[in-house]
Coordinates of C-alpha atoms in Angstrom, one line a residue:
Chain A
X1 CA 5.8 -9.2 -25.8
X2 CA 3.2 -11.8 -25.3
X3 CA 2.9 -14.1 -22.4
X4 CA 2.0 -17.8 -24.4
X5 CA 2.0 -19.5 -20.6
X6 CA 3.5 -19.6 -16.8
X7 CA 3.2 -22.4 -14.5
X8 CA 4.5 -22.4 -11.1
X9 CA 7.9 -24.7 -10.7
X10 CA 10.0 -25.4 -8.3
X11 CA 9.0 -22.4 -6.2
X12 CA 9.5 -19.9 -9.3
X13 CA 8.0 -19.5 -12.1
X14 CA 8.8 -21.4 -16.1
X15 CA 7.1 -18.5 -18.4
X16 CA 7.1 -19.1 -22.5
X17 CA 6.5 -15.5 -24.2
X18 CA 6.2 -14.7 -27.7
X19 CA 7.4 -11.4 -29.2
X20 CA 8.6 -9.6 -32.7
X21 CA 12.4 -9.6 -33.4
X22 CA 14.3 -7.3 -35.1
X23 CA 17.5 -9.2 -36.1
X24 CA 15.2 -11.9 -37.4
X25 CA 12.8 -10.1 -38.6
X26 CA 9.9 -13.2 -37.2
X27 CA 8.0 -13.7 -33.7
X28 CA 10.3 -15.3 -31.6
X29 CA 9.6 -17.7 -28.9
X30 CA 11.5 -18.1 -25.3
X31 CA 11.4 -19.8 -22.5
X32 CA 12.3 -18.0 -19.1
X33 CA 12.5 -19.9 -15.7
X34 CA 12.4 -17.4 -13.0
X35 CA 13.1 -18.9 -9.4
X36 CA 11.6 -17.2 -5.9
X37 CA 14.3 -14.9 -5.5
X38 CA 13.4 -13.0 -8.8
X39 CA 10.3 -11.7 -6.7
X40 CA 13.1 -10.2 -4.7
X41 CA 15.2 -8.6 -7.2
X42 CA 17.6 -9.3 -10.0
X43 CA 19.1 -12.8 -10.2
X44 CA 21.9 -14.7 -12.7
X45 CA 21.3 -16.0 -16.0
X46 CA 22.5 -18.8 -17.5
X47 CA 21.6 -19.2 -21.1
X48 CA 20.9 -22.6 -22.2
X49 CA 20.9 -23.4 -26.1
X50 CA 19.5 -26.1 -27.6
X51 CA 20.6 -28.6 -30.5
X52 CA 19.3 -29.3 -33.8
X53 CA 15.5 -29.9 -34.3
X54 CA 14.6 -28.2 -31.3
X55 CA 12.8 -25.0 -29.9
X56 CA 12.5 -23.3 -27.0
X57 CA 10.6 -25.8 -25.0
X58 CA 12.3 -29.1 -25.4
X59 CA 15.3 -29.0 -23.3
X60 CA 12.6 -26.8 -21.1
X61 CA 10.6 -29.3 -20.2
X62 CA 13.3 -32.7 -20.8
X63 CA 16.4 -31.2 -19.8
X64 CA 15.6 -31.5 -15.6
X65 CA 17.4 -27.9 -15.0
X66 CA 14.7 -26.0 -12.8
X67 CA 15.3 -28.0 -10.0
X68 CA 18.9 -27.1 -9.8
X69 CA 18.4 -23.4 -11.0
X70 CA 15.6 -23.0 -8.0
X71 CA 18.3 -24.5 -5.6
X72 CA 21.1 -21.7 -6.6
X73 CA 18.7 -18.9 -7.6
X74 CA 19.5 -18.9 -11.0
X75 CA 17.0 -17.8 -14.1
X76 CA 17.6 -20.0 -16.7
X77 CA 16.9 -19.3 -20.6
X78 CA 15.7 -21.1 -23.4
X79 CA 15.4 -19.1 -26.6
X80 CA 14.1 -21.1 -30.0
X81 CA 17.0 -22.4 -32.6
X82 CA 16.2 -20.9 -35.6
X83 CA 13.7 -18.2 -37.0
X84 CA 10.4 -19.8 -37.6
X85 CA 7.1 -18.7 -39.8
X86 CA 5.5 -19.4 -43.2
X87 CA 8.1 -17.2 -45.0
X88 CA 11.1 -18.1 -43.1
X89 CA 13.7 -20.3 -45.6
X90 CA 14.0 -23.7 -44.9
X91 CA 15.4 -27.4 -46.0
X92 CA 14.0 -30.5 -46.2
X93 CA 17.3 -31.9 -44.1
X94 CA 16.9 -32.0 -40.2
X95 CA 20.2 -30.4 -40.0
X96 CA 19.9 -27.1 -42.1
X97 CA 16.8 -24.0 -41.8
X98 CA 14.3 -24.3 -39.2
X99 CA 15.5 -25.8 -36.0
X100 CA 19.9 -25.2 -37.3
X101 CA 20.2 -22.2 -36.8
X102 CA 23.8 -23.3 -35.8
X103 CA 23.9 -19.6 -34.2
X104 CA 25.3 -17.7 -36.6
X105 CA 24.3 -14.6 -38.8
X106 CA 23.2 -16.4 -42.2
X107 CA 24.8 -13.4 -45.1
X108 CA 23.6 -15.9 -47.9
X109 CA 20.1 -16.3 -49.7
X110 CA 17.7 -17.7 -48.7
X111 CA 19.0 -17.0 -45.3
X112 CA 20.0 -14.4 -44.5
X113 CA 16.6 -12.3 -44.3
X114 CA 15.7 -14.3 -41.0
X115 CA 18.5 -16.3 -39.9
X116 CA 20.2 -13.7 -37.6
X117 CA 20.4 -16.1 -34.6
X118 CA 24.0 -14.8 -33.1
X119 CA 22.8 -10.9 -32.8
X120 CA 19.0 -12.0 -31.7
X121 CA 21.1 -14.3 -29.2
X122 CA 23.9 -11.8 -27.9
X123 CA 22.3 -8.6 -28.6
X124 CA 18.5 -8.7 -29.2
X125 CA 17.2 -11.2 -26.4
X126 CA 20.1 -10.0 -23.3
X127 CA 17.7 -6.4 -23.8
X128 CA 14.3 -8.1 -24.1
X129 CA 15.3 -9.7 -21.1
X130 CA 16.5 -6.8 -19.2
X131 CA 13.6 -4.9 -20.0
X132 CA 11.1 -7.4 -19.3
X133 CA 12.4 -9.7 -16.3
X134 CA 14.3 -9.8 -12.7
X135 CA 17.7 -10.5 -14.3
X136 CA 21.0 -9.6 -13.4
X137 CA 23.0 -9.0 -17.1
X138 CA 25.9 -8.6 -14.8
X139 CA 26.1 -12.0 -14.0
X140 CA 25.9 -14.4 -17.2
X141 CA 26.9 -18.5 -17.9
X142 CA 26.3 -20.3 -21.0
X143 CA 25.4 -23.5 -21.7
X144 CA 24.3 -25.5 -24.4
X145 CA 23.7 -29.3 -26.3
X146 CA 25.0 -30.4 -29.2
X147 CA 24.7 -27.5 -31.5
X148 CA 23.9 -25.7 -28.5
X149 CA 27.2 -26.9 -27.0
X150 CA 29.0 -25.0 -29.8
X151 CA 27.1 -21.8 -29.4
X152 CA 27.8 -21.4 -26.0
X153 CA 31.3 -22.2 -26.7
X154 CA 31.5 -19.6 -29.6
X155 CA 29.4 -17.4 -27.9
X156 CA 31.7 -17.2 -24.7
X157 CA 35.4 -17.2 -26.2
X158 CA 34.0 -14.6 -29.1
X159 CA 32.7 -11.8 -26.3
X160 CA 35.4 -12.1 -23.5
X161 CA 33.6 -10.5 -20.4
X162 CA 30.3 -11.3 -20.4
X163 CA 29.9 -15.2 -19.3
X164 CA 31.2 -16.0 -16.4
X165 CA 31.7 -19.6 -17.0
X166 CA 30.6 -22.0 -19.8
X167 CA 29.9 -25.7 -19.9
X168 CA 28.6 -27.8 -22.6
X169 CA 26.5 -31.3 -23.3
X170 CA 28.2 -33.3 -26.2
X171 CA 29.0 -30.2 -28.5
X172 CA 29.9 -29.7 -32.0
X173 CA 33.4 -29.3 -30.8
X174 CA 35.2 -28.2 -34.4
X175 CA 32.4 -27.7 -37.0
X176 CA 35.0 -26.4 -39.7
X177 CA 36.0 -30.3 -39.8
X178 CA 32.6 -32.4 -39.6
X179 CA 29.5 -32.9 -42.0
X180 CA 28.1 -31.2 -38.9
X181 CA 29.3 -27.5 -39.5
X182 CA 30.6 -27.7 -43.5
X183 CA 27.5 -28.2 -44.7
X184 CA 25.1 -25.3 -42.1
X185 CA 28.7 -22.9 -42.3
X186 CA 28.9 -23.2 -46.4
X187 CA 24.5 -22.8 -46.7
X188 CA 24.5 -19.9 -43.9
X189 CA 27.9 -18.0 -44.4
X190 CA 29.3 -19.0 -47.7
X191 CA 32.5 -21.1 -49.0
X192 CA 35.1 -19.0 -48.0
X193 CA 36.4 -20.9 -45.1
X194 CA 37.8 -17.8 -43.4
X195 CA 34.5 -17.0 -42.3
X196 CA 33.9 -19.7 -40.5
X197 CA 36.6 -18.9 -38.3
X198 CA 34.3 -17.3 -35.4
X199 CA 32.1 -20.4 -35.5
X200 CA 34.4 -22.8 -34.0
X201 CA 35.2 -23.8 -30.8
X202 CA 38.1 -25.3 -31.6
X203 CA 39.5 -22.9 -33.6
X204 CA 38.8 -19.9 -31.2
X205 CA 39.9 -21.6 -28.3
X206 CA 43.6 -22.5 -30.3
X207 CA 43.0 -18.3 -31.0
X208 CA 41.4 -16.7 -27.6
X209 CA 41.0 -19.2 -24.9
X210 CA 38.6 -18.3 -22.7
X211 CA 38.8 -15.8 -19.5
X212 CA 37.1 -18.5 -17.5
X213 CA 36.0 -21.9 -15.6
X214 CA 34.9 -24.1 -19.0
X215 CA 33.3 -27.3 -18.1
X216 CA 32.4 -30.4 -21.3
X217 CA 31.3 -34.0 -21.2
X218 CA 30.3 -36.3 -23.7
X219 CA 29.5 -39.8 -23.6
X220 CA 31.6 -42.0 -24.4
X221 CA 28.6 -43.8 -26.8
X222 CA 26.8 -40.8 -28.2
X223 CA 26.5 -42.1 -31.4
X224 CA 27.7 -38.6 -32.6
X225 CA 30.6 -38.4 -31.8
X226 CA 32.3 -38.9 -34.9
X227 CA 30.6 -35.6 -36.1
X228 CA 31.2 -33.9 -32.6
X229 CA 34.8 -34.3 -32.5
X230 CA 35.7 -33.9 -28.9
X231 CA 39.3 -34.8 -29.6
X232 CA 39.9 -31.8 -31.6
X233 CA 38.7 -29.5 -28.6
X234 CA 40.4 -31.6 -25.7
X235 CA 43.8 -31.0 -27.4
X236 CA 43.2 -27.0 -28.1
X237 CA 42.1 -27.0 -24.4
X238 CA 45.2 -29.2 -23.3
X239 CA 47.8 -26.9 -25.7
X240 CA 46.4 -23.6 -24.3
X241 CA 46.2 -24.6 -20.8
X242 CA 42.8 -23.3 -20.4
X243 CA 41.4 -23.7 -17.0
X244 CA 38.8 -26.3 -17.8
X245 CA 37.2 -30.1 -17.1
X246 CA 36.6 -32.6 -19.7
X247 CA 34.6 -35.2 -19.0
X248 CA 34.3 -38.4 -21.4
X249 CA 31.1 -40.3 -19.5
X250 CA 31.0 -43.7 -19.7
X251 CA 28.1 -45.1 -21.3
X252 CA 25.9 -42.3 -22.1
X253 CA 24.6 -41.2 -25.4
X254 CA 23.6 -37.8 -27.3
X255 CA 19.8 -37.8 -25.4
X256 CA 18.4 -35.6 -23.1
X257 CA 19.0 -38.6 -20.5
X258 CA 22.2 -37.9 -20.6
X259 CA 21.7 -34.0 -20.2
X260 CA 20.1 -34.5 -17.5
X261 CA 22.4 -36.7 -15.6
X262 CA 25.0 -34.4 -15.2
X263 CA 23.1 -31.0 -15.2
X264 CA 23.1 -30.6 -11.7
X265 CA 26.5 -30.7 -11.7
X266 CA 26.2 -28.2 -14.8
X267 CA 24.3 -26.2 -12.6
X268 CA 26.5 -26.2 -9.2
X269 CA 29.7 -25.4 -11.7
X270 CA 27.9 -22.4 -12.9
X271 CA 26.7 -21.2 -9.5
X272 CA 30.3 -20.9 -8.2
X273 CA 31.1 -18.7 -10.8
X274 CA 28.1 -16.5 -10.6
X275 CA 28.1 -16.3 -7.0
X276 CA 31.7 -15.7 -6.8
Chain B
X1 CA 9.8 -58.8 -25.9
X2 CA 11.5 -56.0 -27.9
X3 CA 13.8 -53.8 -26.5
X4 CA 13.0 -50.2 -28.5
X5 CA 15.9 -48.1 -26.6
X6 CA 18.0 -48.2 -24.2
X7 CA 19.6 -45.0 -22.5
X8 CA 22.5 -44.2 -20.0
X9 CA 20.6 -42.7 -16.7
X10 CA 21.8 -41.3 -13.6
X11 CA 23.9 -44.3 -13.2
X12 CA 21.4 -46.5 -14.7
X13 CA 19.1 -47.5 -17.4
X14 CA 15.9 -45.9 -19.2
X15 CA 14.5 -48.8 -20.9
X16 CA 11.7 -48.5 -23.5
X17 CA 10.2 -52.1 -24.3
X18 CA 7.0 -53.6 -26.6
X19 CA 5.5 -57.1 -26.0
X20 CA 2.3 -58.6 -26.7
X21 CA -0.3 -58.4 -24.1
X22 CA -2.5 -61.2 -23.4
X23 CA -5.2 -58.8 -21.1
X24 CA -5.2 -55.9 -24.1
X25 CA -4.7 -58.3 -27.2
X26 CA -2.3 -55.7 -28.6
X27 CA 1.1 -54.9 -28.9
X28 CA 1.9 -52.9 -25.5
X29 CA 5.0 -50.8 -24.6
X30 CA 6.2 -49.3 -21.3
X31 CA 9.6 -47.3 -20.0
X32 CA 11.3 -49.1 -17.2
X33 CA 14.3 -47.1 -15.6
X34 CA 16.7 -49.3 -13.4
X35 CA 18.9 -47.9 -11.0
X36 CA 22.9 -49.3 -11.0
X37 CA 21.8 -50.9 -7.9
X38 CA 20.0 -53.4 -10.4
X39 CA 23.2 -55.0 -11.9
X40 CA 23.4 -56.6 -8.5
X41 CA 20.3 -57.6 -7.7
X42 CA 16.3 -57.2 -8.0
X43 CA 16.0 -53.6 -6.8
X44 CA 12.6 -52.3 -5.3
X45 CA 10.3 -50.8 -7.3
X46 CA 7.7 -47.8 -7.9
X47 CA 5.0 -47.7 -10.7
X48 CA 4.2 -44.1 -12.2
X49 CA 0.7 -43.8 -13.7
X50 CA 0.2 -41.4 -16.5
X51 CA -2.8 -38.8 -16.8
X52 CA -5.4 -38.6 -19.6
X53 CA -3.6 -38.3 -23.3
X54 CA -0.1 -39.7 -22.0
X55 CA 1.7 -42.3 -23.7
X56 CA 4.4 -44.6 -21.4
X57 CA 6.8 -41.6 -22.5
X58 CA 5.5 -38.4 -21.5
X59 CA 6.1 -38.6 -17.7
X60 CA 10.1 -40.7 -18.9
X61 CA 10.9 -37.8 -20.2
X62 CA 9.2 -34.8 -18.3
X63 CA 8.6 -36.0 -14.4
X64 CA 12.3 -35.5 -13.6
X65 CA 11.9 -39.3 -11.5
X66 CA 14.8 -41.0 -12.6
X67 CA 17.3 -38.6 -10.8
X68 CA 15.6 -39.4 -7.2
X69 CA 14.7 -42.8 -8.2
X70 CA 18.6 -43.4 -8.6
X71 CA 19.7 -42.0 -5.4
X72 CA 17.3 -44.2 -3.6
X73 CA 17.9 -47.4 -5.7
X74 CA 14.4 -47.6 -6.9
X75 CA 13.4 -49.1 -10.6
X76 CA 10.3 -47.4 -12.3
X77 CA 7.7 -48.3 -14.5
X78 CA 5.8 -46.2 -16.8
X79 CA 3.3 -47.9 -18.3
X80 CA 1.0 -46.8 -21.1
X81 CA -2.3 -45.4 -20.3
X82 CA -4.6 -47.7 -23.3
X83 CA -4.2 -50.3 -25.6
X84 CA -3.1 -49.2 -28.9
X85 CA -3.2 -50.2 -32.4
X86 CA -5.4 -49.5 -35.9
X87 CA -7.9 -51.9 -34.5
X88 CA -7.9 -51.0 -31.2
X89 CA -11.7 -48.8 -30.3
X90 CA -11.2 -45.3 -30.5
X91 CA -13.2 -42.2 -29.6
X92 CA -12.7 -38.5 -31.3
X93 CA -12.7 -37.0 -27.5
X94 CA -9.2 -36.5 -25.5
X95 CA -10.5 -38.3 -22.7
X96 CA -12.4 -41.7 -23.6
X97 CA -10.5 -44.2 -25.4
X98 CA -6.8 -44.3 -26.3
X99 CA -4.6 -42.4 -24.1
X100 CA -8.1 -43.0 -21.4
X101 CA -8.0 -45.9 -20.3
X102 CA -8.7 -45.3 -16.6
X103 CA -7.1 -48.1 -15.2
X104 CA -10.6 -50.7 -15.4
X105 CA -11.3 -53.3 -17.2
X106 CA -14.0 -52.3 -19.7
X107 CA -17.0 -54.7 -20.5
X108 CA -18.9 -52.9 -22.0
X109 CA -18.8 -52.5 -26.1
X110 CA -16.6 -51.6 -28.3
X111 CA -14.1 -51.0 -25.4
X112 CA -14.4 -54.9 -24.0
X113 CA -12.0 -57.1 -26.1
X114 CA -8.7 -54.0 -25.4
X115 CA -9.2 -52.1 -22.8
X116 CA -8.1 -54.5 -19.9
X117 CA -5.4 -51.8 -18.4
X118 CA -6.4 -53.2 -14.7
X119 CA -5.4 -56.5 -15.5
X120 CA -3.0 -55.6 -18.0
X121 CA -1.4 -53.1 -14.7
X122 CA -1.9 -55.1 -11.8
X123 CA -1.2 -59.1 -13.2
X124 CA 0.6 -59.3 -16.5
X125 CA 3.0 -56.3 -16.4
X126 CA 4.1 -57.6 -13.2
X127 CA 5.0 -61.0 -14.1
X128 CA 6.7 -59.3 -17.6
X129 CA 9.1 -57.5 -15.0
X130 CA 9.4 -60.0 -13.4
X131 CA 10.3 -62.3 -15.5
X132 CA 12.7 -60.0 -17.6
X133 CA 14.7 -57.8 -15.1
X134 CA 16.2 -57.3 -11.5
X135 CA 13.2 -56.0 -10.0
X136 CA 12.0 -57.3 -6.2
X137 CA 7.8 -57.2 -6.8
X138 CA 7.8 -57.9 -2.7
X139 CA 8.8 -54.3 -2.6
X140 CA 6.6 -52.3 -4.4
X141 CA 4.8 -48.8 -4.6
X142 CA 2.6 -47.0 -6.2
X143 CA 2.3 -43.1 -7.7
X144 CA 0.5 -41.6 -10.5
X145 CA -0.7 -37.8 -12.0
X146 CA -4.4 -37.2 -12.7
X147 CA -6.0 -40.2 -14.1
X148 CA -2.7 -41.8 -12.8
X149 CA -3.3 -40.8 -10.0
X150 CA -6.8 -42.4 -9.5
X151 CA -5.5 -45.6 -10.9
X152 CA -2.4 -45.3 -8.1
X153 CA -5.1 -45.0 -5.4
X154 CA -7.8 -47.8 -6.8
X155 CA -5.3 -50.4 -7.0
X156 CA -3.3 -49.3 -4.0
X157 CA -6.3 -49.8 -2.2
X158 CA -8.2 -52.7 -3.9
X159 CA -5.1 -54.8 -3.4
X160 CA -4.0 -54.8 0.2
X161 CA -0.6 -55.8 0.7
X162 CA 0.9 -55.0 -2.8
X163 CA 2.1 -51.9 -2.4
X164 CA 4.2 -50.7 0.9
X165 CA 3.0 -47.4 0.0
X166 CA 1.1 -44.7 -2.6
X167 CA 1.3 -41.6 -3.7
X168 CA -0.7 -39.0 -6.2
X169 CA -0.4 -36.3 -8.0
X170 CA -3.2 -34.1 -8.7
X171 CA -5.1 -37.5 -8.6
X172 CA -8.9 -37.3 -10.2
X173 CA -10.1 -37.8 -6.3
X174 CA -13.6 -39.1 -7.0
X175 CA -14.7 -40.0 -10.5
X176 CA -18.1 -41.3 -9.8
X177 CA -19.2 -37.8 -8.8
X178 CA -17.4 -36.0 -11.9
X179 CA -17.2 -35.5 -15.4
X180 CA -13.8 -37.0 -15.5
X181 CA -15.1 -40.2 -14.5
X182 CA -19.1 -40.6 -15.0
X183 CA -18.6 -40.5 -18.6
X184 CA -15.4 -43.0 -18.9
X185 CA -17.1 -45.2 -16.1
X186 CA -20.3 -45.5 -17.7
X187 CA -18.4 -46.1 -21.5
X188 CA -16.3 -48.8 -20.0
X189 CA -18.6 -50.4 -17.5
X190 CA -21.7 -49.7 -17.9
X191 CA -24.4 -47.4 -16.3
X192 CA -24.9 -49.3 -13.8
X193 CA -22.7 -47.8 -11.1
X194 CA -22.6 -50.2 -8.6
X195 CA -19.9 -51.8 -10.9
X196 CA -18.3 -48.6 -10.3
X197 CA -17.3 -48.7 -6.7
X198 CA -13.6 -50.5 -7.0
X199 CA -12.9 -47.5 -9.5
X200 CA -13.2 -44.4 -6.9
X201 CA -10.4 -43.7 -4.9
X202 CA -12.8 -41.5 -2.1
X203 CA -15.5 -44.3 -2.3
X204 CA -12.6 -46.9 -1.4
X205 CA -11.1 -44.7 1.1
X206 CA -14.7 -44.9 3.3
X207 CA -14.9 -48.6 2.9
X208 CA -11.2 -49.9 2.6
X209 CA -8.6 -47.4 3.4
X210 CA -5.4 -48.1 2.7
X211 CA -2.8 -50.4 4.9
X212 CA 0.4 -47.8 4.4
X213 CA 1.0 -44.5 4.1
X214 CA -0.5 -42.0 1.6
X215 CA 1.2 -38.8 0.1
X216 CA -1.3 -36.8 -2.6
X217 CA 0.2 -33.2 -3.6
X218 CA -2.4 -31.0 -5.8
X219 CA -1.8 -27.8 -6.7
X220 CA -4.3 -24.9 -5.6
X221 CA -3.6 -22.9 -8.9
X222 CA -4.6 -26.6 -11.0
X223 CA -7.0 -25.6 -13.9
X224 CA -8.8 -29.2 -13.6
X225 CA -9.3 -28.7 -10.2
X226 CA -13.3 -28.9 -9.6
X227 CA -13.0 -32.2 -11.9
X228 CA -10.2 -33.5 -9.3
X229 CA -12.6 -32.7 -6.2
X230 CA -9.6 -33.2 -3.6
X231 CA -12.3 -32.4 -0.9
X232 CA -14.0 -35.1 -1.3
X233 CA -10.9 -37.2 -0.7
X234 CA -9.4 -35.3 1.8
X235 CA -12.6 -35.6 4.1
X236 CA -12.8 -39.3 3.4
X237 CA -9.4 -39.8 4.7
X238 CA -9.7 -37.6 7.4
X239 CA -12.8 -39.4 8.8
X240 CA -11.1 -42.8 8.3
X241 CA -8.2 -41.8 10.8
X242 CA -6.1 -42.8 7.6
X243 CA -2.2 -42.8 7.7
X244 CA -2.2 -40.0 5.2
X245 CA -0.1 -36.5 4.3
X246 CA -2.5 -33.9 1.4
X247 CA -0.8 -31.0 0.8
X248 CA -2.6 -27.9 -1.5
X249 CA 0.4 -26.7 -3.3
X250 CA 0.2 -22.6 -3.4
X251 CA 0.3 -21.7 -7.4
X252 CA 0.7 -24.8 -8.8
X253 CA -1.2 -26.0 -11.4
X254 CA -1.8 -29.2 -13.5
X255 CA 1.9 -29.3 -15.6
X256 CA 4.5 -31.8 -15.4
X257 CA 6.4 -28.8 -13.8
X258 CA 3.9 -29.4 -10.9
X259 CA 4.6 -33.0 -11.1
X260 CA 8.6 -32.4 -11.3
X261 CA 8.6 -29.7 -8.2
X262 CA 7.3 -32.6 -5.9
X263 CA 9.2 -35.9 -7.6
X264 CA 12.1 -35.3 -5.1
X265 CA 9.9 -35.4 -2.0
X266 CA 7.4 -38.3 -3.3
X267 CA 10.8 -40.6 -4.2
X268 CA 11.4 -39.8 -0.7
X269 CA 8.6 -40.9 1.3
X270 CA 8.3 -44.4 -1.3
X271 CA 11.8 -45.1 -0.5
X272 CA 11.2 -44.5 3.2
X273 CA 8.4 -47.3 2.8
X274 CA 10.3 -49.7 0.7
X275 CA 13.5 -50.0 2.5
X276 CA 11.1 -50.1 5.6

């Protein structure tokens, strides 16, 4: 593992590193904020993923999280979106290849040499992590925008036991259903629908719930949210009588201005269930 | 003027506008966040000067400000740091030129007929504000990161009265005495440096000083440091008997996560002068 930089933030520490993964067969990229307590010993993760066209570093330096993290003691990751490299597939689109990942384990060509971004997620970066840092694996929350809102979602209801809690900005809420999800779900995993299954909120929430505190807003004008369908979600939600908040904000949009508004409150949600 | 974006905020609005300048002859943009306290009224408000390279977005979207400048009720201004445009003068280096302005009013050639940012800063952005939003220019204050952070000190000081109060960031401390400054200075004035006395914050510190408090945060870890010479400052306010607080921030470097660690405490002590 390579250390690309560390700067001193809010009393801990916001590291980038660099090293080879397995599952996607590429150098990866993360970003790892480490607050003071980490000096002392192993503190809670909360995973942050990141929407389409980003890596590792944008919701890193735009989302305004560190502050809050530093307050509750949290480490806070940001891994990359996609695989990345010369020989790494990719489309011309915004939305499919480098940067849409969509967090799922690509098992058609061209993608699925590199795009392995579930198991580097879930399986490869947790033990990079625990090998490398001051982080308690114990005590996991997930978060997420956009694209990132859905795999945190998926991510949580698919592995009951390891998040604590989950929240999400403005997520892809029931990709099976939009132009945001048929198109990445048909390139990455094929067109038998069936598949797809595991790769929807929606869908796994109307299946498996989850075993926890779930927390969502969206703004009431991201000019999405056709394509993110927070209806679909709020009505699995209401049907299963998950233990959850929706939020619709009024006013705010799809940016990171919006993320950051109502991280803190992300944040203080997610530090009741670590700390409980 | 043309109103480029406008974005939900912690409460209020981020703001990104163009409009011809008169002092730079060119097309000039700037990020203005108001607070909700704005829909009823001209709210008080603090200008954030960007460092070498910046545009008006970088510090929008990176200092973490709006967040503190809402719970306070303050509007913010992010200004550009140079003219811009295919016929605006140009140099191949990072730090002369656009992105460098340095916060003077060149005279010297080819810089003359663009690169007005005093003027531009302390005259016609004002009257722009106040002309197009709910901002109260009899409360007023003043921060700023590296070369922004020069510029906040220069004008705080060359204008007494303007501004309740100013703050810095890693400000470049003395640039008559460093190579972020002699070279810029003697591009845009001339090498005649007795034209370069308004532009030095420690030169106007033994000669002015400033008629409010003073806050300047630079981090002992910063990588520009020796260019920044905070010494030389810090010894001209101390033998001035100035109002001031300098703090050398342990580990901290020259990053907007430097920048973001401190917003919360900086909002702070403007808002404590502005609703003086």
């Amino acid at each position: 593992m390579e250390t690309l930089s560390e700067n001193a933030c809010f009393g801990g520490t916001q590291g980038v590193y660099s090293h080879a993964s397995q599952s996607c067969a590429c150098d990866m990229t993360f970003g790892l904020f480490l607050p003071r307590e980490a000096s002392d010993g192993p503190v809670p993760v909360l995973w942050y993923l990141s929407g389409l066209t980003c890596t590792h570093e944008n919701a890193m330096v735009k989302a305004g999280a560190q502050a809050w993290a530093a307050e509750h003691g949290i480490a806070l990751v940001f891994p990359d979106t996609s695989p990345r490299g010369d020989d790494v597939a990719d489309d011309e689109a915004y939305d499919l290849g480098k940067g849409a990942g969509f967090y799922v384990n690509a098992t058609q060509d061209p993608w699925a040499p590199h795009y392995q971004m579930w198991t580097y997620i879930t399986e490869e970066l947790p033990k990079v992590l625990d090998h490398g840092f001051a982080v308690d694996l114990s005590r996991q929350a997930i978060t997420g925008h956009s694209m990132g809102g859905h795999g945190a979602l998926t991510m949580a209801m698919a592995l009951p036991g390891r998040f604590k809690s989950v929240s999400a900005f403005a997520p892809i809420s029931h990709p099976t259903a939009s132009e945001w999800g048929r198109k990445q779900l048909t390139a990455y995993l094929g067109a038998d629908e069936s598949k797809w299954i595991g790769h929807d909120a929606t869908l796994l929430m109307q299946e498996n719930g989850f075993d926890g505190p779930v927390l969502i807003d969206t703004g009431t004008q991201d000019q999405f949210i056709d394509l993110l369908n927070p209806e679909a979600l709020a009505q699995a939600i209401a049907s299963r009588r998950q233990q959850a908040t929706l939020r619709m904000q009024p006013g705010y949009d799809h940016s990171y201005f919006f993320v950051s508004t109502f991280m803190e409150e992300h944040m203080a949600f997610h530090a009741d269930a670590l700390y409980a």
